[in-house]
Each structure stands twice: as structure tokens, then as C-alpha cells.
GROMACS .gro file of C-alpha atoms in nm:
model
  256
    1MET     CA    1   0.049   0.007  -0.022
    2PHE     CA    2   0.121   0.359  -0.055
    3ASP     CA    3   0.345   0.270  -0.347
    4LEU     CA    4   0.412   0.602  -0.532
    5GLN     CA    5   0.699   0.355  -0.761
    6GLY     CA    6   0.803   0.613  -1.043
    7LYS     CA    7   0.584   0.917  -0.945
    8ALA     CA    8   0.714   1.279  -1.058
    9ALA     CA    9   0.671   1.424  -0.732
   10VAL     CA   10   0.767   1.831  -0.685
   11VAL     CA   11   0.760   1.911  -0.295
   12THR     CA   12   0.790   2.286  -0.241
   13GLY     CA   13   0.922   2.398   0.125
   14ALA     CA   14   1.126   2.093   0.066
   15GLY     CA   15   1.510   2.207   0.210
   16SER     CA   16   1.370   2.162   0.575
   17GLY     CA   17   1.082   2.076   0.852
   18ILE     CA   18   0.721   1.922   0.684
   19GLY     CA   19   0.862   1.927   0.347
   20ALA     CA   20   1.157   1.778   0.387
   21ALA     CA   21   1.004   1.482   0.541
   22ILE     CA   22   0.743   1.463   0.273
   23ALA     CA   23   1.032   1.454   0.021
   24ARG     CA   24   1.268   1.164   0.214
   25LEU     CA   25   0.936   0.962   0.270
   26PHE     CA   26   0.796   0.999  -0.099
   27ALA     CA   27   1.129   0.893  -0.212
   28ILE     CA   28   1.158   0.601   0.031
   29ARG     CA   29   0.825   0.509  -0.191
   30GLY     CA   30   0.946   0.489  -0.474
   31ALA     CA   31   0.872   0.890  -0.611
   32ILE     CA   32   1.058   1.051  -0.824
   33VAL     CA   33   1.120   1.379  -0.628
   34SER     CA   34   1.188   1.740  -0.651
   35VAL     CA   35   1.319   1.901  -0.393
   36VAL     CA   36   1.247   2.210  -0.417
   37ASP     CA   37   1.353   2.587  -0.165
   38LEU     CA   38   1.405   2.905  -0.190
   39ASP     CA   39   1.726   2.804  -0.030
   40HIS     CA   40   1.921   2.631  -0.202
   41ALA     CA   41   2.147   2.441  -0.037
   42LYS     CA   42   1.907   2.314   0.240
   43ALA     CA   43   1.701   2.124  -0.090
   44GLU     CA   44   2.090   1.999  -0.186
   45ALA     CA   45   2.132   1.881   0.206
   46VAL     CA   46   1.799   1.700   0.171
   47ALA     CA   47   1.784   1.527  -0.189
   48THR     CA   48   2.202   1.466  -0.156
   49ASP     CA   49   1.989   1.255   0.194
   50ILE     CA   50   1.753   1.099   0.002
   51ALA     CA   51   1.983   0.955  -0.265
   52GLN     CA   52   2.235   0.846  -0.007
   53ALA     CA   53   1.963   0.609   0.146
   54GLY     CA   54   1.878   0.481  -0.270
   55GLY     CA   55   1.574   0.743  -0.343
   56ARG     CA   56   1.527   1.003  -0.639
   57ALA     CA   57   1.585   1.361  -0.574
   58ALA     CA   58   1.720   1.660  -0.750
   59ALA     CA   59   1.712   1.946  -0.577
   60ARG     CA   60   1.568   2.320  -0.696
   61ARG     CA   61   1.611   2.641  -0.584
   62CYS     CA   62   1.283   2.838  -0.626
   63ASP     CA   63   1.120   3.144  -0.493
   64VAL     CA   64   0.715   3.093  -0.522
   65SER     CA   65   0.578   3.436  -0.487
   66GLN     CA   66   0.764   3.474  -0.815
   67PRO     CA   67   0.580   3.412  -1.095
   68GLU     CA   68   0.916   3.436  -1.309
   69GLN     CA   69   1.053   3.187  -1.149
   70VAL     CA   70   0.812   2.957  -1.094
   71ALA     CA   71   0.689   2.926  -1.433
   72SER     CA   72   1.066   2.890  -1.527
   73LEU     CA   73   1.072   2.576  -1.245
   74PHE     CA   74   0.841   2.421  -1.366
   75ARG     CA   75   0.966   2.425  -1.775
   76GLU     CA   76   1.300   2.275  -1.620
   77LEU     CA   77   1.079   2.008  -1.485
   78THR     CA   78   0.878   1.932  -1.721
   79ALA     CA   79   1.223   1.904  -1.981
   80SER     CA   80   1.343   1.643  -1.789
   81ASN     CA   81   1.036   1.435  -1.710
   82PRO     CA   82   0.742   1.541  -1.929
   83ARG     CA   83   0.494   1.416  -1.617
   84ILE     CA   84   0.389   1.548  -1.298
   85ASP     CA   85   0.199   1.298  -1.119
   86ILE     CA   86   0.211   1.493  -0.725
   87LEU     CA   87   0.262   1.854  -0.675
   88VAL     CA   88   0.286   1.909  -0.247
   89ASN     CA   89   0.280   2.264  -0.193
   90ASN     CA   90   0.398   2.318   0.140
   91ALA     CA   91   0.632   2.665   0.101
   92GLY     CA   92   0.467   2.912   0.399
   93ILE     CA   93   0.614   3.202   0.583
   94ALA     CA   94   0.431   3.288   0.962
   95HIS     CA   95   0.290   3.652   1.099
   96VAL     CA   96   0.256   3.722   1.445
   97GLY     CA   97   0.011   4.066   1.491
   98THR     CA   98  -0.344   4.115   1.533
   99ILE     CA   99  -0.493   4.389   1.277
  100GLU     CA  100  -0.375   4.654   1.394
  101GLN     CA  101   0.014   4.515   1.408
  102THR     CA  102   0.020   4.402   1.091
  103THR     CA  103   0.134   4.693   0.769
  104PRO     CA  104   0.039   4.662   0.450
  105ASP     CA  105   0.416   4.529   0.345
  106ASP     CA  106   0.320   4.233   0.575
  107MET     CA  107   0.025   4.164   0.436
  108ASP     CA  108   0.136   4.142   0.078
  109ARG     CA  109   0.491   3.954   0.182
  110LEU     CA  110   0.201   3.746   0.307
  111TYR     CA  111  -0.041   3.660   0.084
  112ARG     CA  112   0.246   3.609  -0.191
  113VAL     CA  113   0.440   3.333  -0.065
  114ASN     CA  114   0.120   3.179   0.150
  115VAL     CA  115  -0.163   3.189  -0.161
  116LEU     CA  116  -0.044   3.337  -0.500
  117GLY     CA  117   0.207   3.107  -0.429
  118PHE     CA  118   0.042   2.832  -0.403
  119TYR     CA  119  -0.179   2.958  -0.688
  120LEU     CA  120   0.166   2.985  -0.921
  121CYS     CA  121   0.282   2.622  -0.843
  122ALA     CA  122  -0.066   2.502  -0.956
  123ARG     CA  123  -0.117   2.747  -1.247
  124GLU     CA  124   0.163   2.571  -1.381
  125ALA     CA  125   0.070   2.163  -1.284
  126VAL     CA  126  -0.248   2.136  -1.361
  127PRO     CA  127  -0.219   2.155  -1.771
  128VAL     CA  128   0.069   1.942  -1.756
  129MET     CA  129  -0.131   1.650  -1.522
  130LEU     CA  130  -0.481   1.719  -1.769
  131ARG     CA  131  -0.226   1.589  -2.033
  132GLN     CA  132  -0.148   1.299  -1.828
  133GLY     CA  133  -0.459   1.196  -1.737
  134GLY     CA  134  -0.450   1.310  -1.425
  135GLY     CA  135  -0.252   1.379  -1.109
  136VAL     CA  136  -0.268   1.534  -0.742
  137ILE     CA  137  -0.228   1.811  -0.585
  138LEU     CA  138  -0.156   1.809  -0.198
  139ASN     CA  139  -0.213   2.186  -0.008
  140MET     CA  140  -0.068   2.303   0.323
  141ALA     CA  141  -0.339   2.476   0.531
  142SER     CA  142  -0.361   2.479   0.920
  143THR     CA  143  -0.591   2.401   1.173
  144VAL     CA  144  -0.628   2.826   1.165
  145SER     CA  145  -0.775   2.791   0.822
  146PHE     CA  146  -1.139   2.613   1.096
  147ILE     CA  147  -1.061   2.880   1.384
  148GLY     CA  148  -0.922   3.175   1.494
  149ILE     CA  149  -0.643   3.239   1.748
  150PRO     CA  150  -0.486   3.539   1.920
  151ASP     CA  151  -0.218   3.711   1.734
  152ARG     CA  152  -0.172   3.572   1.386
  153PHE     CA  153  -0.447   3.749   1.214
  154ALA     CA  154  -0.250   3.786   0.833
  155TYR     CA  155  -0.174   3.413   0.826
  156SER     CA  156  -0.496   3.272   0.922
  157MET     CA  157  -0.638   3.491   0.650
  158THR     CA  158  -0.388   3.317   0.398
  159LYS     CA  159  -0.449   2.994   0.529
  160GLY     CA  160  -0.849   3.005   0.483
  161ALA     CA  161  -0.767   3.137   0.156
  162VAL     CA  162  -0.567   2.738   0.107
  163LEU     CA  163  -0.868   2.591   0.223
  164ALA     CA  164  -1.075   2.786   0.003
  165MET     CA  165  -0.864   2.744  -0.333
  166THR     CA  166  -0.824   2.378  -0.229
  167ARG     CA  167  -1.216   2.302  -0.273
  168SER     CA  168  -1.229   2.483  -0.502
  169ILE     CA  169  -0.975   2.294  -0.751
  170ALA     CA  170  -1.102   1.994  -0.689
  171CYS     CA  171  -1.418   2.098  -0.746
  172ASP     CA  172  -1.315   2.211  -1.084
  173TYR     CA  173  -1.103   1.883  -1.190
  174VAL     CA  174  -1.328   1.647  -1.057
  175LYS     CA  175  -1.392   1.477  -1.408
  176ARG     CA  176  -1.092   1.570  -1.493
  177GLY     CA  177  -0.838   1.280  -1.281
  178ILE     CA  178  -0.729   1.632  -1.055
  179ARG     CA  179  -0.764   1.516  -0.653
  180CYS     CA  180  -0.683   1.838  -0.483
  181ASN     CA  181  -0.699   1.772  -0.055
  182CYS     CA  182  -0.552   2.011   0.190
  183ILE     CA  183  -0.377   1.928   0.553
  184CYS     CA  184  -0.452   2.120   0.833
  185PRO     CA  185  -0.208   2.155   1.126
  186ALA     CA  186  -0.192   2.219   1.461
  187ARG     CA  187   0.177   2.312   1.581
  188ILE     CA  188   0.466   2.060   1.481
  189HIS     CA  189   0.809   2.086   1.582
  190THR     CA  190   1.014   2.184   1.325
  191PRO     CA  191   1.323   2.429   1.311
  192PHE     CA  192   1.104   2.689   1.134
  193VAL     CA  193   0.965   2.684   1.461
  194ASP     CA  194   1.255   2.684   1.631
  195GLY     CA  195   1.375   3.011   1.457
  196PHE     CA  196   0.978   3.158   1.468
  197VAL     CA  197   1.007   3.116   1.842
  198ALA     CA  198   1.370   3.286   1.853
  199LYS     CA  199   1.284   3.628   1.632
  200ASN     CA  200   1.010   3.646   1.777
  201TYR     CA  201   1.022   3.576   2.209
  202PRO     CA  202   1.389   3.688   2.212
  203GLY     CA  203   1.516   3.503   2.590
  204ARG     CA  204   1.195   3.349   2.639
  205GLU     CA  205   1.227   3.045   2.399
  206ALA     CA  206   1.214   2.797   2.655
  207GLU     CA  207   0.917   2.875   2.806
  208MET     CA  208   0.764   2.976   2.446
  209MET     CA  209   0.843   2.636   2.369
  210ARG     CA  210   0.682   2.528   2.664
  211VAL     CA  211   0.346   2.700   2.604
  212LEU     CA  212   0.324   2.613   2.214
  213SER     CA  213   0.338   2.234   2.338
  214ASP     CA  214   0.035   2.297   2.660
  215THR     CA  215  -0.203   2.447   2.440
  216GLN     CA  216  -0.232   2.116   2.234
  217PRO     CA  217  -0.464   1.897   2.410
  218ILE     CA  218  -0.234   1.606   2.333
  219GLY     CA  219  -0.010   1.781   2.547
  220ARG     CA  220   0.306   1.793   2.293
  221MET     CA  221   0.351   1.968   1.930
  222GLY     CA  222   0.323   1.711   1.659
  223THR     CA  223   0.624   1.543   1.415
  224PRO     CA  224   0.712   1.622   1.086
  225ASP     CA  225   0.712   1.291   0.994
  226GLU     CA  226   0.342   1.240   1.177
  227VAL     CA  227   0.232   1.503   0.883
  228ALA     CA  228   0.435   1.375   0.585
  229GLY     CA  229   0.237   0.965   0.702
  230LEU     CA  230  -0.041   1.162   0.614
  231ALA     CA  231   0.089   1.339   0.299
  232LEU     CA  232   0.224   0.961   0.207
  233TYR     CA  233  -0.180   0.862   0.172
  234LEU     CA  234  -0.373   1.097   0.046
  235CYS     CA  235  -0.116   1.151  -0.276
  236SER     CA  236  -0.138   0.765  -0.336
  237ASP     CA  237  -0.360   0.559  -0.511
  238GLU     CA  238  -0.553   0.465  -0.180
  239ALA     CA  239  -0.705   0.772  -0.168
  240ALA     CA  240  -0.822   0.793  -0.513
  241PHE     CA  241  -1.183   0.822  -0.381
  242VAL     CA  242  -1.061   1.172  -0.127
  243THR     CA  243  -1.082   1.484  -0.268
  244GLY     CA  244  -1.174   1.877  -0.189
  245ALA     CA  245  -1.105   1.745   0.165
  246ALA     CA  246  -0.971   1.941   0.454
  247TYR     CA  247  -0.737   1.695   0.698
  248PRO     CA  248  -0.691   1.808   1.087
  249ILE     CA  249  -0.384   1.691   1.225
  250ASP     CA  250  -0.418   1.872   1.546
  251GLY     CA  251  -0.350   1.658   1.880
  252GLY     CA  252  -0.727   1.765   1.915
  253VAL     CA  253  -0.723   2.161   1.842
  254THR     CA  254  -1.040   2.112   1.654
  255ALA     CA  255  -1.211   1.884   1.844
  256LEU     CA  256  -1.196   2.044   2.189
   0.00000   0.00000   0.00000
């Protein structure tokens, strides 16, 4: 089960954290993975790890907020392999602040990466998937796609948009072989979280890590590998009947 043998997968934001875990697991299951990240050195490190473990992967640098770079990326990918079986839109950034503390520049920056970036990649992938008879798009949303939390105004806005985008793509292409779903994690312990806490709560890192863990009903943050396991299912043929769905992986947050 959950075999991706020979499938061409593109994973954005795959240089670390959830994206890296997804790229590694997909490669273990036989996918040919394009490890896409703004930081090419990190993408190279993940691709090297995959190759050393016997998998197939290539690193690609791309700023997903830039239309020209995204178009160029997909031209390069399809020149070497005309198929794109799986697109995982994972690249994203965060922001702390209420609406009063969110500047227009903040809003634009969050929108360009978290919403426009997903749109640009999906827009390039869809025609390829249509030509080959189908494919899977998986978007990384969040529990804040469903619920509000304090001081995350701009971030929540973008993840709500990702949920709506997911359902729209699923609706438009359900008869044409393309499935589109999203995963909605709560707190996942990644290097991104470590850096985010260090930047926004200097001197209070240990305290904030405890707070982030304690706010999860299950009593801890999730792991990238746990999210990757769900991503594997949703991108596999075993999920062929699943589209337009939003899957929480949140330690009980949305239930409680």
C-alpha cells in the first residue's frame, strides 16, 4: 500500500521541516522527488540524503512568490520528465500580530508566499496533469483555516484562502482526473518553529516552547514525520476517492 513507485513529485519548501519529511518519505516509497526550496543549499542537503538512502531526488531553487521563477521551474522539470504526478504546495511563512499590528507590507508578503505561491505552482501543474490524464495536488493549510487564534491575523487569512483554493480546484477538476486536498496541522515542531520562537520571543524560548506544547490538547506538538504520513496517504492511489477534503492533524485542537 501507499506505493509511489515511479511517480514524479514536486515538493515546495522541502529544504527543512514538514517539506523535507514529505520529500524523504515519498522517495522511500519510490517517487522521483523534486526538492524545491528558496534556500538551495538546504534543498541540496535533503536531495543528497535521499540519494544516499537509495532514492531519486533533485534539488531546485525557487522563490514561489515570483511568477517568472515558478514558470521557469516547471519548464525545467517537464523538460527532463514530462510528468508531474504529485504537487505538494508546502512553502510558507508566518507572522505574529493582530490587524492593528499588521502593516500593508506584512499582508503583501504573507499573501505572495502563502497564497500566490500556491496558486502559481498549481497553475503550472494543472495543464501538465490534464495532458497526462490526472494527478494530485496537496496544499498545506492549517487549523487556523477553521478556527481563530490570537495574534495570527495575516497568517490565518492566508490559510483560510488555501482551504478555499483547495476546494475550488477539487470542484473544477473532479471529472478530469485531478484530486486536490489539504492538510491542516496544528503546532508541528520544526526548525521553522525554533527560529520563529527565537526571533519573536528572545530570551523566552524555553517558556514559549512549553506554551506551544501545552496549548495542544494531546500535550505536545506534532512531528514532521506524522504530517508526512498523512501526506503519503493523500497522494497515493489508496486515496483515489478523496478530493476537496481538509484533514486536521492537530492533537485534538479542532475537536476540543
